[in-house]
CSV table of C-alpha atoms and ligand atoms in Angstrom, one decimal:
chain,number,residue,atom,x,y,z
B,267,MET,CA,-0.5,-0.1,0.1
B,268,THR,CA,1.4,3.6,-1.2
B,269,ALA,CA,1.3,6.7,0.9
B,270,ALA,CA,-0.7,8.5,-2.1
B,271,ALA,CA,-4.5,8.7,-0.5
B,272,PRO,CA,-7.2,6.4,-2.7
B,273,PRO,CA,-9.3,8.8,-5.8
B,274,THR,CA,-12.4,8.3,-3.9
B,275,GLU,CA,-11.3,10.3,-0.9
B,276,ALA,CA,-13.8,12.6,0.3
B,277,THR,CA,-12.4,16.1,1.1
B,278,PRO,CA,-13.6,17.5,4.4
B,279,ALA,CA,-14.9,20.5,2.0
B,280,ARG,CA,-17.0,17.5,-0.3
B,281,GLN,CA,-18.0,16.0,3.4
B,282,GLN,CA,-19.7,19.5,4.3
B,283,ALA,CA,-21.7,20.0,1.3
B,284,ALA,CA,-23.2,16.5,1.8
B,285,TRP,CA,-23.7,16.5,5.4
B,286,GLU,CA,-26.0,20.2,3.8
B,287,GLU,CA,-28.1,18.4,1.4
B,288,THR,CA,-29.1,15.4,3.8
B,289,PHE,CA,-29.4,18.1,6.6
B,290,ARG,CA,-32.7,20.0,4.4
B,291,TYR,CA,-33.6,16.6,2.6
B,292,ALA,CA,-34.4,14.8,5.8
B,293,GLY,CA,-36.0,17.4,6.8
B,294,LYS,CA,-38.1,18.2,3.6
B,295,HIS,CA,-39.0,14.3,3.3
B,296,SER,CA,-39.1,12.2,6.7
B,297,ARG,CA,-42.1,13.5,8.8
B,298,PHE,CA,-39.6,12.4,11.9
B,299,TYR,CA,-36.5,14.2,11.7
B,300,ARG,CA,-39.4,17.9,10.2
B,301,GLU,CA,-41.4,17.1,13.8
B,302,HIS,CA,-37.3,16.7,15.7
B,303,PHE,CA,-35.8,19.5,14.2
B,304,ALA,CA,-38.7,21.4,14.8
B,305,ARG,CA,-39.0,20.4,18.9
B,306,ALA,CA,-34.6,21.1,19.2
B,307,GLY,CA,-36.0,25.1,17.9
B,308,ILE,CA,-34.6,24.1,14.5
B,309,SER,CA,-34.8,25.3,11.2
B,310,PRO,CA,-34.3,23.6,7.9
B,311,ALA,CA,-33.5,27.1,6.9
B,312,ASP,CA,-30.3,27.3,8.8
B,313,LYS,CA,-27.0,26.1,8.6
B,314,ILE,CA,-25.1,24.4,10.5
B,315,PRO,CA,-22.0,23.4,10.3
B,316,LEU,CA,-20.7,19.6,9.8
B,317,ALA,CA,-18.8,20.7,14.0
B,318,ASP,CA,-22.1,21.6,15.4
B,319,ILE,CA,-24.2,19.1,14.4
B,320,ALA,CA,-24.6,18.3,17.9
B,321,ARG,CA,-27.2,20.9,18.2
B,322,ILE,CA,-29.4,18.2,16.5
B,323,PRO,CA,-29.8,15.9,19.6
B,324,PRO,CA,-29.8,12.4,18.6
B,325,VAL,CA,-32.1,9.5,18.4
B,326,ASP,CA,-31.7,6.0,19.2
B,327,LYS,CA,-32.3,3.5,17.5
B,328,SER,CA,-36.3,1.7,19.5
B,329,VAL,CA,-37.1,5.1,18.1
B,330,VAL,CA,-37.0,3.8,14.5
B,331,CYS,CA,-37.0,0.0,15.9
B,332,GLN,CA,-41.0,1.9,17.2
B,333,GLN,CA,-41.3,4.0,13.7
B,334,PRO,CA,-39.7,3.3,10.6
B,335,ASP,CA,-42.3,5.6,7.9
B,336,GLU,CA,-42.3,7.7,9.8
B,337,PHE,CA,-38.3,7.6,8.4
B,338,LEU,CA,-39.1,7.2,5.4
B,339,CYS,CA,-38.5,9.6,2.5
B,340,VAL,CA,-39.4,8.5,-0.9
B,341,PRO,CA,-43.1,6.8,-2.0
B,342,ARG,CA,-43.5,3.3,-2.1
B,343,GLU,CA,-42.6,2.6,-5.8
B,344,LYS,CA,-39.5,4.2,-5.7
B,345,ILE,CA,-39.2,0.9,-2.8
B,346,VAL,CA,-36.7,-1.4,-4.8
B,347,ASP,CA,-35.3,-3.5,-1.5
B,348,ILE,CA,-36.6,-3.9,2.3
B,349,VAL,CA,-34.7,-6.4,4.7
B,350,THR,CA,-34.3,-6.6,8.3
B,351,THR,CA,-31.9,-7.1,10.8
B,352,SER,CA,-31.6,-9.9,12.1
B,353,GLY,CA,-33.1,-9.5,15.7
B,354,THR,CA,-29.8,-10.4,17.8
B,355,THR,CA,-30.5,-7.2,19.9
B,356,GLY,CA,-34.5,-6.3,21.1
B,357,GLN,CA,-37.0,-5.5,18.2
B,358,PRO,CA,-36.0,-6.3,14.5
B,359,LEU,CA,-36.0,-3.3,12.2
B,360,LEU,CA,-36.8,-3.1,9.2
B,361,TRP,CA,-34.8,-1.3,7.0
B,362,GLN,CA,-35.5,0.5,2.7
B,363,LEU,CA,-34.1,1.1,0.2
B,364,THR,CA,-33.9,2.9,-3.2
B,365,ASP,CA,-31.9,1.9,-6.5
B,366,SER,CA,-29.7,5.1,-5.9
B,367,ASP,CA,-29.3,3.6,-2.3
B,368,LEU,CA,-28.2,-0.1,-3.2
B,369,GLU,CA,-25.5,1.7,-5.6
B,370,ARG,CA,-24.4,3.6,-2.7
B,371,LEU,CA,-24.6,0.6,-0.9
B,372,GLY,CA,-22.3,-1.2,-3.6
B,373,TYR,CA,-19.4,1.7,-3.9
B,374,ASN,CA,-19.2,1.6,-0.2
B,375,GLU,CA,-18.6,-1.8,0.1
B,376,GLN,CA,-16.5,-1.0,-3.6
B,377,LEU,CA,-14.5,1.2,-0.6
B,378,SER,CA,-14.4,-1.0,1.4
B,379,PHE,CA,-13.1,-4.3,-0.1
B,380,ALA,CA,-10.4,-1.6,-2.0
B,381,THR,CA,-9.2,-0.8,1.1
B,382,ALA,CA,-8.3,-4.0,2.1
B,383,GLY,CA,-6.3,-4.3,-1.1
B,384,PHE,CA,-8.7,-5.6,-3.1
B,385,THR,CA,-8.3,-6.4,-6.9
B,386,ALA,CA,-10.1,-7.0,-9.7
B,387,ALA,CA,-7.3,-10.4,-9.5
B,388,ASP,CA,-9.2,-11.1,-6.6
B,389,THR,CA,-11.3,-14.7,-6.9
B,390,VAL,CA,-13.7,-14.3,-3.2
B,391,LEU,CA,-15.3,-17.2,-1.3
B,392,LEU,CA,-17.7,-16.0,-0.2
B,393,ALA,CA,-19.2,-17.7,3.0
B,394,VAL,CA,-21.8,-14.4,4.0
B,395,ALA,CA,-25.9,-14.9,2.9
B,396,MET,CA,-27.7,-13.2,0.1
B,397,ASP,CA,-31.2,-13.9,1.3
B,398,ARG,CA,-32.9,-14.5,3.8
B,399,CYS,CA,-34.0,-10.9,4.5
B,400,PHE,CA,-29.7,-10.0,5.3
B,401,ILE,CA,-28.5,-6.4,3.9
B,402,ALA,CA,-24.4,-7.9,4.2
B,403,GLY,CA,-23.9,-10.8,1.5
B,404,MET,CA,-25.5,-8.6,-1.3
B,405,ALA,CA,-23.8,-5.4,0.2
B,406,TYR,CA,-20.9,-7.1,0.0
B,407,PHE,CA,-21.2,-8.8,-3.9
B,408,LEU,CA,-22.2,-5.1,-4.8
B,409,GLY,CA,-19.1,-4.5,-3.9
B,410,LEU,CA,-17.0,-7.0,-5.3
B,411,ARG,CA,-19.2,-6.6,-8.8
B,412,LYS,CA,-17.9,-3.5,-8.9
B,413,LEU,CA,-14.0,-4.3,-8.3
B,414,ALA,CA,-14.6,-7.1,-10.9
B,415,CYS,CA,-13.5,-9.7,-8.5
B,416,GLY,CA,-14.7,-12.8,-9.1
B,417,ILE,CA,-17.2,-13.9,-5.9
B,418,VAL,CA,-17.7,-17.5,-5.6
B,419,ARG,CA,-21.7,-17.2,-3.4
B,420,ALA,CA,-21.4,-20.3,-1.3
B,421,GLY,CA,-23.5,-18.9,1.9
B,422,PRO,CA,-22.8,-19.3,5.3
B,423,ALA,CA,-24.0,-23.3,6.4
B,424,ALA,CA,-21.8,-25.7,4.3
B,425,PRO,CA,-18.3,-25.8,4.9
B,426,ALA,CA,-18.5,-29.4,2.5
B,427,LEU,CA,-19.7,-26.8,0.0
B,428,HIS,CA,-16.7,-24.8,1.2
B,429,LEU,CA,-14.5,-26.4,0.7
B,430,ASP,CA,-15.0,-28.3,-3.0
B,431,MET,CA,-15.0,-25.2,-3.7
B,432,ILE,CA,-11.7,-23.5,-2.5
B,433,ARG,CA,-9.8,-27.0,-4.0
B,434,ARG,CA,-11.9,-26.5,-7.9
B,435,VAL,CA,-11.4,-22.6,-7.7
B,436,ARG,CA,-8.1,-21.9,-5.9
B,437,PRO,CA,-10.3,-18.8,-3.9
B,438,THR,CA,-7.8,-16.1,-3.5
B,439,ALA,CA,-10.1,-14.7,-0.2
B,440,VAL,CA,-12.6,-15.3,1.7
B,441,VAL,CA,-15.6,-12.8,3.7
B,442,SER,CA,-17.0,-14.1,7.0
B,443,VAL,CA,-17.7,-14.3,10.3
B,444,PRO,CA,-15.3,-15.5,12.1
B,445,SER,CA,-16.9,-18.9,13.8
B,446,PHE,CA,-17.8,-20.1,10.8
B,447,LEU,CA,-13.7,-20.2,9.2
B,448,HIS,CA,-13.0,-22.1,12.6
B,449,HIS,CA,-16.1,-24.5,10.8
B,450,VAL,CA,-14.4,-24.6,8.1
B,451,ALA,CA,-11.1,-24.7,9.3
B,452,GLU,CA,-12.5,-27.9,11.4
B,453,LYS,CA,-13.8,-29.7,8.3
B,454,ALA,CA,-10.3,-29.3,6.2
B,455,ARG,CA,-8.4,-30.4,9.6
B,456,GLU,CA,-11.3,-34.0,9.6
B,457,THR,CA,-10.6,-34.5,5.9
B,458,GLY,CA,-7.3,-34.1,5.7
B,459,PHE,CA,-7.8,-30.8,3.6
B,460,ASP,CA,-4.2,-28.6,3.7
B,461,LEU,CA,-6.3,-25.5,3.9
B,462,ALA,CA,-3.8,-23.2,5.0
B,463,ALA,CA,-2.0,-23.8,1.9
B,464,ALA,CA,-5.3,-23.5,-0.2
B,465,GLY,CA,-4.0,-20.2,-1.8
B,466,ILE,CA,-6.6,-17.6,0.5
B,467,ARG,CA,-4.6,-14.2,1.4
B,468,LYS,CA,-6.9,-12.2,2.7
B,469,ALA,CA,-10.2,-13.1,5.3
B,470,VAL,CA,-12.4,-10.3,5.2
B,471,CYS,CA,-14.5,-10.7,9.0
B,472,ILE,CA,-17.6,-9.5,10.2
B,473,GLY,CA,-20.0,-9.7,13.1
B,474,GLU,CA,-17.0,-10.9,16.0
B,475,PRO,CA,-14.0,-8.9,17.0
B,476,VAL,CA,-10.9,-10.4,15.7
B,477,ARG,CA,-9.1,-8.1,17.6
B,478,GLU,CA,-7.8,-6.8,21.5
B,479,ASN,CA,-8.1,-3.2,21.9
B,480,ASP,CA,-4.9,-2.4,20.9
B,481,PHE,CA,-5.2,-3.6,17.8
B,482,SER,CA,-3.6,-7.0,18.0
B,483,LEU,CA,-5.3,-10.2,16.7
B,484,ASN,CA,-7.8,-12.2,19.5
B,485,ARG,CA,-7.5,-15.7,19.9
B,486,ALA,CA,-9.7,-16.3,17.3
B,487,GLY,CA,-8.2,-13.9,15.2
B,488,GLN,CA,-5.0,-15.5,15.1
B,489,LEU,CA,-6.0,-18.5,15.1
B,490,ILE,CA,-7.9,-18.2,11.3
B,491,GLU,CA,-4.5,-16.7,11.0
B,492,THR,CA,-2.7,-19.5,11.2
B,493,HIS,CA,-5.7,-22.1,10.0
B,494,TRP,CA,-5.8,-20.5,6.8
B,495,GLY,CA,-3.1,-18.8,5.9
B,496,ALA,CA,-4.5,-15.7,5.5
B,497,LYS,CA,-4.1,-12.2,6.4
B,498,VAL,CA,-6.8,-10.9,8.5
B,499,PHE,CA,-8.8,-8.1,8.0
B,500,SER,CA,-12.2,-6.8,10.2
B,501,THR,CA,-15.6,-5.1,9.1
B,502,TYR,CA,-17.8,-3.2,10.4
B,503,GLY,CA,-21.3,-2.2,8.9
B,504,VAL,CA,-24.3,-2.0,10.1
B,505,THR,CA,-28.1,-2.5,8.1
B,506,GLU,CA,-29.2,0.6,8.7
B,507,LEU,CA,-26.0,2.7,7.9
B,508,ALA,CA,-25.6,0.7,4.6
B,509,ALA,CA,-22.3,1.8,5.2
B,510,SER,CA,-19.2,-0.1,6.7
B,511,LEU,CA,-15.9,0.2,8.2
B,512,CYS,CA,-13.0,-1.8,6.9
B,513,GLU,CA,-9.3,-2.5,7.4
B,514,CYS,CA,-6.8,-1.9,5.0
B,515,PRO,CA,-3.4,-4.2,5.5
B,516,ALA,CA,-1.9,-2.3,8.3
B,517,GLY,CA,-4.7,-3.4,10.6
B,518,GLN,CA,-5.2,-0.4,12.6
B,519,GLY,CA,-9.1,-0.1,12.6
B,520,GLY,CA,-11.9,0.3,10.3
B,521,HIS,CA,-11.0,3.2,7.8
B,522,LEU,CA,-14.1,5.4,7.2
B,523,HIS,CA,-15.5,6.9,4.5
B,524,PRO,CA,-16.4,10.3,4.8
B,525,GLY,CA,-18.7,11.1,2.1
B,526,LEU,CA,-21.2,8.3,3.0
B,527,LEU,CA,-20.7,8.5,7.1
B,528,TYR,CA,-20.3,10.7,9.3
B,529,LEU,CA,-19.8,9.5,12.8
B,530,GLU,CA,-19.2,10.3,16.6
B,531,ALA,CA,-18.6,8.6,19.5
B,532,LEU,CA,-20.5,9.7,22.7
B,533,ASP,CA,-20.9,8.6,26.3
B,534,GLU,CA,-24.7,8.0,28.1
B,535,ALA,CA,-24.7,12.1,27.9
B,536,GLY,CA,-25.0,12.7,24.3
B,537,GLN,CA,-21.1,14.3,24.8
B,538,PRO,CA,-18.2,12.7,22.9
B,539,VAL,CA,-16.0,11.3,24.4
B,540,PRO,CA,-12.1,11.5,24.2
B,541,ASP,CA,-10.3,9.8,21.0
B,542,GLY,CA,-8.8,6.4,22.2
B,543,GLN,CA,-12.3,5.6,24.5
B,544,ALA,CA,-14.9,3.3,23.7
B,545,GLY,CA,-18.2,5.5,23.2
B,546,GLU,CA,-21.4,5.0,21.4
B,547,LEU,CA,-20.9,4.8,17.4
B,548,THR,CA,-23.2,7.7,16.8
B,549,ALA,CA,-23.7,8.1,12.8
B,550,THR,CA,-25.2,10.3,10.8
B,551,THR,CA,-25.9,9.2,6.5
B,552,LEU,CA,-24.8,10.6,3.9
B,553,GLY,CA,-26.3,10.7,0.8
B,554,VAL,CA,-29.0,8.3,1.3
B,555,GLU,CA,-32.3,8.5,-0.5
B,556,ALA,CA,-35.4,6.0,1.3
B,557,MET,CA,-33.9,6.4,5.1
B,558,PRO,CA,-31.7,9.3,5.9
B,559,LEU,CA,-30.4,9.0,10.1
B,560,ILE,CA,-29.0,11.4,11.6
B,561,ARG,CA,-26.8,11.3,14.6
B,562,TYR,CA,-28.1,7.7,14.9
B,563,ARG,CA,-27.5,5.8,18.9
B,564,SER,CA,-26.3,2.9,16.7
B,565,GLY,CA,-25.8,0.7,20.8
B,566,ASP,CA,-22.5,-0.4,19.6
B,567,PHE,CA,-19.9,0.8,22.3
B,568,ALA,CA,-16.2,1.2,20.2
B,569,ALA,CA,-13.1,3.7,20.3
B,570,ILE,CA,-12.8,6.5,16.8
B,571,HIS,CA,-8.8,7.2,16.0
B,572,ARG,CA,-7.5,10.1,14.0
B,573,ALA,CA,-4.3,10.1,13.9
B,574,PRO,CA,-2.9,9.3,9.8
B,575,CYS,CA,-3.1,5.9,9.0
B,576,ALA,CA,0.1,4.0,8.5
B,577,CYS,CA,-1.2,3.2,5.3
B,578,GLY,CA,-1.3,6.9,4.0
B,579,ARG,CA,-5.2,7.1,4.6
B,580,THR,CA,-6.1,10.1,6.7
B,581,THR,CA,-9.4,9.2,8.0
B,582,LEU,CA,-11.5,8.1,11.1
B,583,ARG,CA,-10.5,4.2,12.0
B,584,ILE,CA,-12.8,2.4,15.2
B,585,GLY,CA,-11.2,0.3,16.9
B,586,PRO,CA,-12.3,-3.1,17.7
B,587,ILE,CA,-16.3,-3.2,18.7
B,588,VAL,CA,-16.3,-3.4,22.7
B,589,GLY,CA,-19.7,-4.4,23.2
B,590,ARG,CA,-23.5,-3.3,22.9
B,591,LYS,CA,-25.6,-1.1,24.6
B,592,ASN,CA,-27.5,-3.9,26.3
B,593,GLN,CA,-24.8,-5.8,27.4
B,594,LYS,CA,-23.5,-3.1,29.2
B,595,LEU,CA,-23.0,-3.6,32.7
B,596,LYS,CA,-23.3,-1.5,36.4
B,597,LEU,CA,-20.8,-2.8,38.8
B,598,LYS,CA,-19.5,-0.8,41.5
B,599,GLY,CA,-19.5,2.5,39.8
B,600,THR,CA,-17.9,1.4,36.6
B,601,THR,CA,-19.5,0.5,33.4
B,602,VAL,CA,-18.1,-3.0,32.3
B,603,PHE,CA,-18.7,-4.8,29.0
B,604,PRO,CA,-18.1,-8.8,28.9
B,605,SER,CA,-15.5,-8.7,26.6
B,606,ALA,CA,-14.0,-6.8,28.6
B,607,LEU,CA,-14.7,-10.0,31.2
B,608,LYS,CA,-13.8,-12.6,28.7
B,609,THR,CA,-10.2,-11.3,27.1
B,610,ILE,CA,-8.8,-11.6,30.6
B,611,LEU,CA,-10.6,-15.4,30.7
B,612,ASP,CA,-9.1,-16.1,27.1
B,613,THR,CA,-6.1,-15.1,27.6
B,614,THR,CA,-5.7,-17.6,31.5
B,615,PRO,CA,-4.5,-20.7,29.7
B,616,GLU,CA,-5.3,-22.8,32.9
B,617,VAL,CA,-9.1,-21.9,32.2
B,618,SER,CA,-10.7,-23.8,30.1
B,619,THR,CA,-14.2,-22.9,30.0
B,620,TYR,CA,-16.0,-20.9,30.9
B,621,ALA,CA,-19.7,-18.8,31.6
B,622,ILE,CA,-20.1,-15.2,32.2
B,623,ILE,CA,-23.6,-14.5,34.5
B,624,ALA,CA,-25.4,-10.7,34.5
B,625,ARG,CA,-27.4,-10.4,37.6
B,626,ARG,CA,-29.2,-7.5,38.3
B,627,GLU,CA,-28.9,-6.7,41.8
B,628,ASN,CA,-31.1,-3.2,41.9
B,629,ASP,CA,-31.2,0.1,38.8
B,630,LEU,CA,-28.0,0.8,39.5
B,631,ALA,CA,-25.9,-2.3,40.3
B,632,ASP,CA,-25.3,-5.4,38.7
B,633,THR,CA,-23.8,-8.4,39.4
B,634,ILE,CA,-21.4,-10.6,37.9
B,635,GLU,CA,-20.8,-14.5,38.6
B,636,ILE,CA,-18.4,-15.9,36.2
B,637,LYS,CA,-18.4,-20.3,36.2
B,638,ILE,CA,-14.8,-21.6,35.3
B,639,SER,CA,-13.7,-25.1,34.7
B,640,CYS,CA,-10.2,-25.4,34.7
B,641,SER,CA,-6.6,-27.5,35.5
B,642,GLY,CA,-4.8,-27.6,38.6
B,643,ASP,CA,-5.6,-25.5,42.2
B,644,ALA,CA,-8.4,-24.2,41.4
B,645,ALA,CA,-9.0,-22.4,44.0
B,646,LYS,CA,-5.4,-20.3,44.0
B,647,ILE,CA,-6.5,-19.8,40.3
B,648,SER,CA,-9.7,-18.0,40.6
B,649,ALA,CA,-7.6,-16.0,43.6
B,650,ALA,CA,-5.0,-15.3,41.0
B,651,LEU,CA,-8.1,-14.1,38.3
B,652,ARG,CA,-9.2,-11.9,40.8
B,653,GLU,CA,-6.8,-10.5,41.3
B,654,ARG,CA,-6.5,-9.7,37.7
B,655,PHE,CA,-9.7,-8.5,37.3
B,656,ARG,CA,-8.8,-6.3,39.8
B,657,GLY,CA,-5.9,-4.4,38.4
B,658,GLU,CA,-7.4,-4.8,34.6
B,659,ILE,CA,-10.9,-3.6,35.0
B,660,LYS,CA,-11.0,-2.2,39.0
B,661,VAL,CA,-13.6,-5.0,39.7
B,662,ALA,CA,-13.0,-8.2,40.7
B,663,PRO,CA,-16.5,-10.5,40.3
B,664,HIS,CA,-17.0,-13.8,42.2
B,665,ILE,CA,-15.4,-17.0,40.2
B,666,THR,CA,-16.9,-20.2,41.0
B,667,PRO,CA,-15.1,-23.5,40.5
B,668,ALA,CA,-17.4,-26.1,38.3
B,669,THR,CA,-17.6,-28.8,36.1
B,670,ALA,CA,-16.8,-28.2,32.1
B,671,ALA,CA,-20.9,-30.1,31.7
B,672,GLU,CA,-21.8,-27.4,34.2
B,673,ILE,CA,-21.2,-25.1,31.9
B,674,GLU,CA,-21.6,-26.9,28.8
B,675,GLU,CA,-25.3,-26.6,30.2
B,676,LEU,CA,-25.0,-23.3,30.3
B,677,GLN,CA,-23.4,-21.7,26.9
B,678,LEU,CA,-25.9,-24.1,25.2
B,679,PRO,CA,-29.5,-23.5,27.1
B,680,PRO,CA,-32.2,-25.2,25.5
B,681,GLY,CA,-33.4,-24.5,22.3
B,682,ALA,CA,-29.9,-22.3,21.3
B,683,ARG,CA,-28.7,-21.5,17.8
B,684,LYS,CA,-25.3,-20.5,19.4
B,685,ARG,CA,-23.4,-20.7,21.9
B,686,ARG,CA,-23.1,-18.2,24.5
B,687,TYR,CA,-20.0,-16.7,27.0
B,688,PHE,CA,-22.5,-14.8,28.2
B,689,ALA,CA,-25.1,-15.4,30.0
B,690,ASP,CA,-27.5,-12.3,31.0
B,691,LEU,CA,-30.4,-13.0,33.7
B,692,ARG,CA,-31.0,-8.9,34.2
B,693,HIS,CA,-34.4,-9.1,32.1
K,837,LIG,ZN1,-5.0,2.1,6.9
């Protein structure tokens, strides 16, 4: 990667112009924003520099979930694609896109994959759903197509098909959630297939963290690099923003495309947090036709970094997602995400498996119990762990030794589709 900035990178002047257009457009066509601006004493004729965007109060995801049609700026005949969020958190959200929004979605992914170094010479195994009302698979397809990559739409469900296509097509890259990549690697091992030598050099990972806050690879990221012989790139996307931030080869956080999105990180009171500290990612979409969003609190927490990247880009980057709003734990006056607890447990070699259990003590405080199965003296290991928690996150949760079978039951309760390390019993 050379130091030259890509030609598509928007200048601050272009970003400001795109914002002014979004503000004018939403104020005119979105019932919600018309009333929202009026309530905040803002006239559609106002000139608001991006630096003063905080004059407009942020909007919570729950507001959009309850009344998505209030955000719709176009008549029904302009809509070409209707998707829904996966509903892993709260109420699934219905989202609509026009032809121009699909074009913007593809352009965004074109920029994201180009950031990760994809070119027309790449053949990409797309292990992401194209259907079931998800936006991601289609977005990736549109972006890769714009880059003229070869695309193998294998989907997210059949490791045997993936291995077969890897043998026959020799793709150079894969796009997937990390847990599925582990699954395919396991299948390869079982069948004696040398995945690391198969020629896949880039693995774009979505939906699950592959890095620690200092940008080093976490255990999941390291395993992917080892088993796939591929460089890991983390990408972050949100359906409602129809945008993604993907890492460059320097692996220092996902790069923002400033012509398509304006991003802030806010604390609970709606104030910006200092760069490098995790805050709620709050986004303003630029150039969206059907459902533009202004200061939308995504519910995802991550740190923003503004120092120029080693790749030469000067665009804002985001660090790993440290957690979601509804996972936030209130412990003895501090706020902690389960991911911080998980990082400590994952890097304690004596702990073979664990489950984190959250309970509500009262409105202001939660309690945490961690059940661990370990090799060696359980009392000693628990005491050492408590010390690590106290040192690294300032609180020491209850730690209870348990059998691997008891923990398995907590991780995979009846009806669970996915193994969970965090059991939230607060609701
Ligand atoms: Zn970079």
